[in-house]
Amino acid sequence: MSAFRSGGNVHVNGIRLHYLLYGQPRAGRDPIIILPGITSPAVTWGFVGERFGREFETYVLDIRGRGLSESGSSLDYSLDAQAADLAGLAAALKLSRYSVVGHSMGARIAVRAARMGLPGLARLVLVDPPVSGPGRRSYPAKLDWYVDSIRLASRGCDAEAMRAFCPTWTNDQLRLRAEWLHTCDERAVRESFDGFHTDDVHADLGGICVPVRLIAAGRGDVVRDDDISEIQRLVPGTSTTRVTDAGHMIPWDDEEGFYAAFEAFLGARLDAATSKEKEHVSQRS
């Protein structure tokens, strides 16, 4: 049975924000807000929402300028505006206590929001966050990769055409990206990408006062070992793990490894159902 409950919109910071809701409230477990990355509308994280929804009430946000959230030629796409959206969303949903899982750009939004003050934030999970910034190495992906794929999707394309940009993805993953990528406003993506190099996320990290878990990809060059050490110095007590067989898009590359990486940090194991199923199969055999 699907954990999907509904989609919804709230009016926050003068704009419309859209989210997808999975799962039911669970006693003793905080709701989860998932913040996707730079070109990932909420619907593309639906499979993750389904798994989270087994254990938690889960909201997956369309970041402004993506998916069904508002976009526009005069909209502010800065990190500060995106962080204020997170605080506004939690307030609009009347979440008195919740945890945030941010992937890539979503992790940077969560860090900025936590530094600005995020009432009710209980725990924070940073999934392969870009550590680029002023005076630091560049983010390893290239802007043209995002822009060219958005323009292709905006003209209309099928999954096979999208394979040139995501050669390791499954047909279902490619079909979904081909269908929804055109909803990512090109200016929003450009400004967020530029922000990877101008926003000082490390200055924000020292202002985090809640437990943090860092989940890094095993492949790629987004988060290196020395980056992990620096984050642990800036946020003492940060727990860390790598998903060995995954690149930056961790749940796409190793979905089960992604869930296992949370362990019990959020209050329940996301891989518990899978483990029970495997145990059941083992007993039958």
XYZ file of C-alpha atoms in Angstrom:
285
model
C 0.000 0.000 0.000
C 1.310 3.430 -0.942
C 2.338 5.808 1.842
C 1.374 8.805 -0.309
C -1.317 10.980 1.306
C -1.619 14.151 -0.725
C 0.019 17.076 -2.405
C -0.449 20.538 -0.993
C 0.380 24.211 -1.320
C 1.115 26.863 1.287
C 1.595 30.614 0.936
C 5.000 31.396 2.441
C 7.203 34.493 2.095
C 4.843 35.914 -0.506
C 4.971 32.886 -2.821
C 3.312 29.512 -3.337
C 5.261 26.495 -2.124
C 4.200 22.994 -3.108
C 4.953 19.799 -1.203
C 4.132 16.088 -1.268
C 3.025 14.364 1.937
C 3.705 10.725 2.797
C 2.935 8.643 5.868
C 0.981 9.274 9.025
C 1.978 10.943 12.305
C 3.732 8.414 14.546
C 3.909 8.760 18.316
C 7.452 9.485 19.444
C 8.738 10.138 15.907
C 9.305 13.606 14.557
C 7.930 14.519 11.125
C 10.546 14.780 8.366
C 10.995 17.530 5.781
C 13.041 16.473 2.735
C 14.776 19.192 0.703
C 15.880 17.921 -2.744
C 18.788 19.147 -4.820
C 19.272 21.752 -7.505
C 17.263 20.108 -10.338
C 15.113 17.642 -8.423
C 11.404 18.448 -8.181
C 9.678 16.788 -5.238
C 8.005 14.162 -7.420
C 11.409 12.749 -8.381
C 11.956 11.964 -4.692
C 8.632 10.183 -4.475
C 10.226 6.756 -4.082
C 12.186 8.078 -1.098
C 9.029 9.660 0.306
C 7.329 6.285 0.072
C 10.041 4.587 2.150
C 10.220 7.414 4.694
C 6.442 7.374 4.872
C 6.518 3.851 6.290
C 8.153 5.204 9.433
C 7.508 8.963 9.540
C 5.108 11.656 8.474
C 7.181 13.026 5.591
C 6.997 16.227 3.561
C 8.994 16.530 0.314
C 9.317 20.156 -0.776
C 9.433 21.639 -4.251
C 12.142 24.263 -3.750
C 11.105 27.631 -5.182
C 11.643 27.646 -8.942
C 11.214 23.879 -9.176
C 8.289 21.516 -9.654
C 4.917 23.040 -8.758
C 6.278 25.754 -6.474
C 6.244 29.318 -7.707
C 8.840 30.613 -10.144
C 9.219 33.858 -12.028
C 11.521 36.383 -13.630
C 11.634 38.576 -10.521
C 11.665 35.859 -7.846
C 14.500 35.848 -5.316
C 16.415 32.579 -5.695
C 19.066 33.315 -3.080
C 20.065 30.867 -0.367
C 18.608 33.194 2.260
C 15.227 33.190 0.502
C 15.258 29.396 0.217
C 16.180 29.066 3.894
C 13.345 31.404 4.868
C 11.000 29.195 2.842
C 11.938 26.203 4.991
C 11.189 28.097 8.196
C 7.951 29.392 6.706
C 6.892 25.939 5.544
C 7.371 24.433 9.004
C 5.369 27.282 10.523
C 2.579 27.011 7.923
C 2.311 23.272 8.549
C 2.273 23.919 12.310
C 5.175 21.562 12.928
C 6.338 22.244 16.474
C 9.161 19.701 16.209
C 10.628 18.072 13.092
C 13.817 16.858 11.425
C 15.226 17.917 8.064
C 16.953 15.781 5.432
C 18.680 17.876 2.773
C 20.382 16.511 -0.326
C 23.061 18.578 -2.107
C 21.611 22.091 -2.512
C 18.894 21.071 -0.061
C 21.564 20.404 2.555
C 23.003 23.897 2.105
C 19.523 25.385 2.443
C 19.032 23.444 5.675
C 22.380 24.589 7.066
C 21.643 28.248 6.296
C 18.162 27.932 7.814
C 19.574 26.306 10.963
C 22.108 29.112 11.336
C 19.382 31.754 10.836
C 17.270 30.081 13.507
C 14.804 27.315 12.760
C 12.295 26.880 15.596
C 11.370 23.246 16.184
C 14.336 21.737 14.343
C 15.278 18.513 16.151
C 17.828 16.813 13.887
C 19.556 17.520 10.613
C 20.820 15.103 7.960
C 23.194 16.467 5.304
C 23.378 14.225 2.246
C 26.499 14.875 0.115
C 26.401 18.674 0.585
C 28.486 20.804 -1.797
C 31.410 22.175 0.209
C 32.479 24.701 -2.411
C 32.520 28.358 -1.492
C 34.671 31.489 -1.422
C 38.350 30.528 -1.662
C 37.561 26.815 -1.937
C 37.650 24.288 -4.748
C 34.851 24.487 -7.305
C 31.813 22.258 -7.219
C 32.728 19.272 -9.422
C 29.638 19.366 -11.668
C 29.432 21.873 -14.538
C 26.645 24.395 -15.015
C 26.253 23.449 -18.690
C 25.214 19.910 -17.674
C 22.206 21.333 -15.838
C 21.321 24.020 -18.371
C 21.593 21.771 -21.429
C 19.446 19.056 -19.883
C 16.791 21.581 -18.777
C 16.618 23.044 -22.275
C 16.294 19.567 -23.756
C 13.427 18.736 -21.401
C 11.795 22.115 -22.087
C 11.665 21.322 -25.801
C 10.226 17.904 -25.017
C 12.208 14.680 -24.886
C 11.875 11.041 -23.951
C 13.813 8.916 -21.498
C 16.292 7.783 -24.121
C 17.298 11.366 -24.936
C 17.801 12.057 -21.223
C 20.118 9.038 -20.975
C 22.946 11.120 -22.457
C 22.952 13.130 -19.214
C 22.254 10.290 -16.759
C 23.652 7.140 -18.381
C 23.470 4.927 -15.270
C 19.843 5.686 -14.383
C 17.009 3.229 -14.896
C 14.342 3.776 -17.544
C 11.801 4.761 -14.887
C 14.191 7.313 -13.390
C 14.934 8.757 -16.820
C 11.258 8.968 -17.761
C 10.465 10.889 -14.593
C 13.357 13.297 -15.109
C 12.392 13.854 -18.757
C 8.820 14.593 -17.679
C 9.584 17.015 -14.822
C 12.944 18.662 -15.483
C 11.339 21.426 -17.546
C 9.747 22.712 -14.308
C 13.181 23.762 -13.056
C 13.535 27.466 -13.843
C 16.857 28.011 -15.583
C 17.561 31.238 -13.708
C 16.855 29.527 -10.397
C 19.356 26.801 -11.262
C 21.979 29.288 -12.452
C 21.683 31.375 -9.292
C 21.790 28.338 -7.023
C 24.837 27.018 -8.872
C 26.572 30.390 -8.577
C 25.700 30.327 -4.883
C 27.616 27.079 -4.494
C 30.719 29.219 -5.046
C 29.742 32.480 -3.334
C 27.812 31.360 -0.231
C 30.012 30.434 2.720
C 28.324 27.320 4.063
C 31.232 26.668 6.428
C 30.520 29.927 8.235
C 26.961 28.674 8.735
C 27.936 25.251 10.079
C 29.257 26.636 13.344
C 25.793 27.987 14.135
C 24.111 24.563 14.165
C 22.947 23.527 17.624
C 21.131 20.248 16.871
C 22.461 16.726 16.232
C 23.809 16.318 12.692
C 24.421 13.259 10.535
C 26.523 13.573 7.385
C 25.933 11.003 4.641
C 28.531 11.192 1.876
C 28.766 9.430 -1.463
C 31.465 6.841 -1.930
C 32.146 8.001 -5.490
C 32.633 11.458 -6.921
C 34.417 14.471 -5.518
C 31.710 16.421 -3.703
C 32.707 15.502 -0.143
C 36.283 14.379 0.515
C 37.653 12.881 3.725
C 39.228 16.188 4.743
C 35.857 17.882 4.203
C 34.304 15.415 6.634
C 36.999 16.197 9.187
C 36.394 19.936 8.806
C 32.626 19.555 9.218
C 33.196 17.463 12.346
C 35.388 20.241 13.763
C 32.800 22.891 12.959
C 29.875 20.817 14.265
C 31.254 18.660 17.101
C 29.494 15.356 17.504
C 28.503 15.047 13.851
C 28.086 11.384 12.951
C 29.210 10.411 9.464
C 29.059 7.568 6.996
C 29.753 6.919 3.330
C 27.543 4.966 0.931
C 30.358 3.156 -0.824
C 28.625 2.116 -4.027
C 26.931 5.443 -4.787
C 27.746 8.674 -6.526
C 26.255 12.061 -5.676
C 22.681 10.944 -6.427
C 22.928 8.404 -3.627
C 19.376 6.993 -3.484
C 19.377 6.574 -7.277
C 22.668 4.654 -7.234
C 22.225 2.564 -4.075
C 18.760 2.972 -2.636
C 19.090 0.396 0.131
C 22.528 1.691 1.073
C 21.034 5.182 1.340
C 18.353 4.079 3.809
C 20.797 2.000 5.827
C 23.095 5.036 6.155
C 20.578 6.787 8.422
C 20.827 3.964 10.970
C 18.536 5.023 13.859
C 19.522 8.690 13.765
C 15.968 9.889 13.068
C 14.396 7.620 15.670
C 13.683 4.561 13.519
C 15.616 2.536 10.987
C 14.500 3.117 7.414
C 15.895 -0.258 6.355
C 14.054 -2.146 9.118
C 11.298 -3.397 6.829
C 13.820 -4.646 4.319
C 15.795 -6.380 7.047
C 12.661 -8.078 8.355
C 11.761 -9.210 4.843
C 15.241 -10.656 4.361
C 15.020 -12.400 7.738
C 11.636 -13.857 6.780
C 13.034 -15.163 3.501
C 16.004 -16.656 5.332
C 13.707 -18.434 7.799
C 11.602 -19.865 4.966
C 14.642 -21.199 3.170
